[in-house]
mmCIF file of C-alpha atoms in Angstrom:
data_model
loop_
_atom_site.group_PDB
_atom_site.id
_atom_site.type_symbol
_atom_site.label_atom_id
_atom_site.label_comp_id
_atom_site.label_asym_id
_atom_site.label_seq_id
_atom_site.Cartn_x
_atom_site.Cartn_y
_atom_site.Cartn_z
ATOM 1 C CA MET A 1 1.317 -9.141 -25.210
ATOM 2 C CA GLY A 2 1.172 -5.625 -23.813
ATOM 3 C CA CYS A 3 4.181 -3.404 -23.123
ATOM 4 C CA HIS A 4 4.239 -2.364 -19.451
ATOM 5 C CA CYS A 5 5.877 0.949 -20.410
ATOM 6 C CA CYS A 6 3.916 2.383 -23.362
ATOM 7 C CA ARG A 7 0.956 -0.091 -23.225
ATOM 8 C CA ARG A 8 1.298 -1.054 -26.900
ATOM 9 C CA VAL A 9 -0.220 -4.480 -27.591
ATOM 10 C CA ALA A 10 1.445 -6.634 -30.227
ATOM 11 C CA HIS A 11 2.059 -10.216 -31.314
ATOM 12 C CA ALA A 12 5.564 -10.815 -29.981
ATOM 13 C CA ALA A 13 7.624 -13.414 -28.164
ATOM 14 C CA PRO A 14 8.670 -12.854 -24.516
ATOM 15 C CA GLY A 15 12.092 -11.226 -24.306
ATOM 16 C CA THR A 16 11.783 -9.244 -27.554
ATOM 17 C CA ASP A 17 11.815 -5.449 -27.605
ATOM 18 C CA CYS A 18 8.713 -3.321 -27.930
ATOM 19 C CA ALA A 19 8.468 -1.874 -31.439
ATOM 20 C CA ARG A 20 7.379 1.505 -30.074
ATOM 21 C CA CYS A 21 9.585 2.207 -27.016
ATOM 22 C CA GLY A 22 12.190 -0.570 -27.014
ATOM 23 C CA THR A 23 11.257 -1.992 -23.593
ATOM 24 C CA VAL A 24 11.792 -5.736 -23.151
ATOM 25 C CA LEU A 25 8.423 -7.501 -23.295
ATOM 26 C CA HIS A 26 7.260 -10.014 -20.677
ATOM 27 C CA ALA A 27 4.095 -12.092 -20.627
ATOM 28 C CA ARG A 28 3.982 -11.604 -16.844
ATOM 29 C CA LYS A 29 5.852 -9.278 -14.505
ATOM 30 C CA PRO A 30 9.247 -10.895 -13.775
ATOM 31 C CA ALA A 31 9.717 -12.174 -10.189
ATOM 32 C CA ALA A 32 6.392 -10.574 -9.212
ATOM 33 C CA ILE A 33 5.729 -12.844 -6.230
ATOM 34 C CA ALA A 34 9.234 -12.564 -4.758
ATOM 35 C CA ARG A 35 9.294 -8.767 -5.141
ATOM 36 C CA SER A 36 5.834 -8.386 -3.630
ATOM 37 C CA TRP A 37 6.748 -10.553 -0.620
ATOM 38 C CA ALA A 38 9.972 -8.592 -0.042
ATOM 39 C CA LEU A 39 8.133 -5.259 -0.135
ATOM 40 C CA ILE A 40 5.309 -6.506 2.115
ATOM 41 C CA VAL A 41 7.736 -7.851 4.737
ATOM 42 C CA ALA A 42 9.635 -4.543 4.710
ATOM 43 C CA ALA A 43 6.342 -2.640 5.091
ATOM 44 C CA PHE A 44 5.286 -4.853 8.033
ATOM 45 C CA ILE A 45 8.627 -4.101 9.715
ATOM 46 C CA LEU A 46 8.203 -0.330 9.242
ATOM 47 C CA TYR A 47 4.542 -0.433 10.339
ATOM 48 C CA VAL A 48 5.566 -1.006 13.976
ATOM 49 C CA PRO A 49 7.749 2.115 14.426
ATOM 50 C CA ALA A 50 5.317 4.112 12.268
ATOM 51 C CA ASN A 51 2.660 3.633 14.965
ATOM 52 C CA ALA A 52 4.985 3.540 17.994
ATOM 53 C CA TYR A 53 7.047 6.685 17.338
ATOM 54 C CA PRO A 54 5.694 10.258 17.176
ATOM 55 C CA VAL A 55 4.532 11.461 13.786
ATOM 56 C CA MET A 56 4.909 15.110 14.763
ATOM 57 C CA THR A 57 5.679 17.338 17.709
ATOM 58 C CA VAL A 58 3.327 20.283 18.244
ATOM 59 C CA VAL A 59 4.349 23.071 20.627
ATOM 60 C CA THR A 60 1.992 26.001 21.230
ATOM 61 C CA LEU A 61 2.990 28.797 23.634
ATOM 62 C CA GLY A 62 5.587 26.532 25.191
ATOM 63 C CA GLN A 63 3.151 23.695 25.761
ATOM 64 C CA GLY A 64 2.619 20.488 23.830
ATOM 65 C CA GLY A 65 4.632 17.488 22.837
ATOM 66 C CA PRO A 66 5.004 14.582 20.453
ATOM 67 C CA HIS A 67 1.973 12.833 18.986
ATOM 68 C CA THR A 68 1.690 9.332 17.548
ATOM 69 C CA ILE A 69 -0.965 8.478 14.963
ATOM 70 C CA MET A 70 -3.277 6.853 17.515
ATOM 71 C CA GLY A 71 -2.511 9.624 20.005
ATOM 72 C CA GLY A 72 -3.730 12.138 17.431
ATOM 73 C CA VAL A 73 -6.882 10.106 16.810
ATOM 74 C CA VAL A 74 -7.625 9.951 20.546
ATOM 75 C CA GLU A 75 -7.027 13.687 20.897
ATOM 76 C CA PHE A 76 -9.417 14.439 18.020
ATOM 77 C CA VAL A 77 -12.061 12.250 19.669
ATOM 78 C CA GLU A 78 -11.610 13.933 23.060
ATOM 79 C CA THR A 79 -11.965 17.402 21.518
ATOM 80 C CA GLY A 80 -15.104 16.397 19.606
ATOM 81 C CA PHE A 81 -13.645 16.183 16.098
ATOM 82 C CA TRP A 82 -15.123 12.726 15.362
ATOM 83 C CA PRO A 83 -15.131 13.042 11.547
ATOM 84 C CA LEU A 84 -11.468 14.072 11.467
ATOM 85 C CA ALA A 85 -10.550 11.277 13.883
ATOM 86 C CA LEU A 86 -12.367 8.770 11.663
ATOM 87 C CA ILE A 87 -10.575 10.020 8.532
ATOM 88 C CA VAL A 88 -7.146 9.866 10.167
ATOM 89 C CA PHE A 89 -7.801 6.399 11.657
ATOM 90 C CA THR A 90 -9.098 5.025 8.357
ATOM 91 C CA ALA A 91 -6.347 6.499 6.185
ATOM 92 C CA SER A 92 -3.440 6.016 8.587
ATOM 93 C CA VAL A 93 -4.197 2.817 10.488
ATOM 94 C CA ALA A 94 -6.925 0.762 8.815
ATOM 95 C CA VAL A 95 -6.052 1.186 5.117
ATOM 96 C CA PRO A 96 -2.313 0.354 5.400
ATOM 97 C CA MET A 97 -3.041 -2.709 7.543
ATOM 98 C CA LEU A 98 -5.820 -3.882 5.217
ATOM 99 C CA LYS A 99 -3.481 -3.456 2.254
ATOM 100 C CA LEU A 100 -0.761 -5.515 3.925
ATOM 101 C CA VAL A 101 -3.169 -8.245 5.013
ATOM 102 C CA GLY A 102 -4.983 -8.297 1.659
ATOM 103 C CA LEU A 103 -1.782 -8.600 -0.370
ATOM 104 C CA SER A 104 -0.453 -11.267 2.008
ATOM 105 C CA VAL A 105 -3.666 -13.295 1.662
ATOM 106 C CA MET A 106 -3.514 -13.100 -2.135
ATOM 107 C CA LEU A 107 0.113 -14.208 -2.185
ATOM 108 C CA LEU A 108 -0.550 -17.069 0.236
ATOM 109 C CA GLN A 109 -3.430 -18.322 -1.925
ATOM 110 C CA MET A 110 -1.385 -18.311 -5.146
ATOM 111 C CA GLY A 111 -0.767 -22.063 -5.208
ATOM 112 C CA ARG A 112 -4.204 -23.130 -4.031
ATOM 113 C CA PRO A 113 -6.967 -24.224 -6.394
ATOM 114 C CA ALA A 114 -9.770 -21.713 -6.793
ATOM 115 C CA GLY A 115 -13.045 -21.472 -8.665
ATOM 116 C CA LEU A 116 -14.017 -18.750 -11.102
ATOM 117 C CA ALA A 117 -16.002 -16.783 -8.506
ATOM 118 C CA SER A 118 -13.118 -16.888 -6.027
ATOM 119 C CA LEU A 119 -10.632 -15.680 -8.641
ATOM 120 C CA ARG A 120 -12.920 -12.808 -9.585
ATOM 121 C CA ARG A 121 -13.211 -11.785 -5.923
ATOM 122 C CA ARG A 122 -9.428 -11.867 -5.511
ATOM 123 C CA THR A 123 -8.949 -9.773 -8.645
ATOM 124 C CA LYS A 124 -11.497 -7.209 -7.436
ATOM 125 C CA LEU A 125 -9.753 -7.136 -4.030
ATOM 126 C CA TYR A 126 -6.460 -6.434 -5.789
ATOM 127 C CA ARG A 127 -8.013 -3.547 -7.758
ATOM 128 C CA VAL A 128 -9.490 -2.034 -4.577
ATOM 129 C CA ILE A 129 -6.141 -2.322 -2.783
ATOM 130 C CA GLU A 130 -4.368 -0.716 -5.731
ATOM 131 C CA VAL A 131 -6.777 2.248 -5.906
ATOM 132 C CA LEU A 132 -7.292 2.950 -2.193
ATOM 133 C CA GLY A 133 -3.676 2.546 -1.148
ATOM 134 C CA ARG A 134 -2.576 5.985 -2.264
ATOM 135 C CA TRP A 135 -5.055 7.629 0.138
ATOM 136 C CA SER A 136 -2.812 6.496 3.005
ATOM 137 C CA MET A 137 -0.538 9.395 2.094
ATOM 138 C CA ILE A 138 -3.023 11.826 3.653
ATOM 139 C CA ASP A 139 -1.185 11.777 6.993
ATOM 140 C CA VAL A 140 2.168 12.494 5.363
ATOM 141 C CA PHE A 141 0.646 15.389 3.412
ATOM 142 C CA VAL A 142 -0.979 16.824 6.555
ATOM 143 C CA VAL A 143 2.341 16.759 8.433
ATOM 144 C CA ALA A 144 4.179 18.344 5.485
ATOM 145 C CA VAL A 145 1.592 21.128 5.090
ATOM 146 C CA LEU A 146 1.480 21.876 8.815
ATOM 147 C CA ILE A 147 5.275 22.089 9.040
ATOM 148 C CA ALA A 148 5.333 24.482 6.076
ATOM 149 C CA LEU A 149 2.536 26.706 7.412
ATOM 150 C CA VAL A 150 3.048 26.774 11.185
ATOM 151 C CA ARG A 151 6.271 28.695 11.788
ATOM 152 C CA PHE A 152 5.586 31.227 14.525
ATOM 153 C CA GLY A 153 8.826 30.969 16.501
ATOM 154 C CA VAL A 154 8.132 30.743 20.235
ATOM 155 C CA LEU A 155 4.344 30.968 19.719
ATOM 156 C CA ALA A 156 3.869 27.731 17.808
ATOM 157 C CA SER A 157 5.928 25.178 15.949
ATOM 158 C CA ILE A 158 5.415 21.776 14.374
ATOM 159 C CA THR A 159 8.213 19.366 13.561
ATOM 160 C CA ALA A 160 8.037 15.948 11.893
ATOM 161 C CA GLY A 161 8.988 12.878 13.905
ATOM 162 C CA LEU A 162 10.495 9.502 13.121
ATOM 163 C CA GLY A 163 7.017 7.998 12.892
ATOM 164 C CA ALA A 164 6.208 10.190 9.870
ATOM 165 C CA ALA A 165 9.245 8.912 7.962
ATOM 166 C CA CYS A 166 8.416 5.290 8.842
ATOM 167 C CA PHE A 167 4.773 5.796 7.899
ATOM 168 C CA GLY A 168 5.762 7.327 4.573
ATOM 169 C CA GLY A 169 7.954 4.273 3.994
ATOM 170 C CA VAL A 170 5.021 1.931 4.763
ATOM 171 C CA VAL A 171 2.778 3.730 2.279
ATOM 172 C CA ILE A 172 5.400 3.741 -0.478
ATOM 173 C CA LEU A 173 6.314 0.082 0.075
ATOM 174 C CA THR A 174 2.678 -1.055 0.008
ATOM 175 C CA MET A 175 2.064 0.918 -3.186
ATOM 176 C CA LEU A 176 5.141 -0.679 -4.774
ATOM 177 C CA ALA A 177 4.043 -4.130 -3.565
ATOM 178 C CA ALA A 178 0.627 -3.706 -5.174
ATOM 179 C CA GLU A 179 2.281 -2.465 -8.367
ATOM 180 C CA SER A 180 4.778 -5.347 -8.402
ATOM 181 C CA PHE A 181 2.117 -8.024 -7.939
ATOM 182 C CA ASP A 182 0.656 -9.427 -11.140
ATOM 183 C CA PRO A 183 -2.965 -10.578 -10.593
ATOM 184 C CA ARG A 184 -2.819 -12.626 -13.801
ATOM 185 C CA LEU A 185 -0.562 -15.071 -11.950
ATOM 186 C CA MET A 186 -3.571 -16.101 -9.832
ATOM 187 C CA TRP A 187 -5.430 -17.103 -12.988
ATOM 188 C CA ASP A 188 -2.328 -18.853 -14.381
ATOM 189 C CA ALA A 189 -1.993 -20.917 -11.187
ATOM 190 C CA ALA A 190 -5.685 -21.879 -11.310
ATOM 191 C CA ALA A 191 -5.457 -22.879 -14.973
ATOM 192 C CA ALA A 192 -2.283 -24.944 -14.536
ATOM 193 C CA PRO A 193 -2.775 -28.736 -14.553
ATOM 194 C CA PRO A 194 -2.510 -30.401 -11.114
ATOM 195 C CA LYS A 195 0.914 -31.794 -10.236
ATOM 196 C CA ASP A 196 1.349 -35.549 -10.123
ATOM 197 C CA THR A 197 1.908 -36.433 -6.475
ATOM 198 C CA ALA A 198 2.272 -40.179 -7.076
ATOM 199 C CA ARG A 199 5.550 -41.713 -5.952
#
């Protein structure tokens, strides 16, 4: 089995220490399903205030106000910045929701029988979710950079809102949920013999 810390592969029994780094070896990630569900539920809870509360407050020459994620997308569309609006909508609204729904679907289908093609599709979906999820941080980075750069006193100022903190929490929780989930468990469940339901 492979060490999840240093990636060394060796013939060893579960619970023994890795010969290279000393980490306890596990055939599968311990409590992967329970941890993933806990992180997904927490992310769903934070997703609501992340979209309801302002991400940042922009004040220019005494005018302006708070902006939510969708409010920023609408403003970009109204000013003609369609590509930027599409990027923000995809990275900040669509990708986090797709990650949450995708992980939830995979967890719900854990105990159901599946064919080889279906298992391959689920595994590919997991890999896509794992890779694309980190791009959701683009909104948090934009807010952080703008706050650092735009400090012109009474002329212009940008401050982060509660929505930015909640959104950052959603992104981190979904990344942790994808990391905690072990896709090999899907194959284990499919390979397990059917339970005897006879009374």
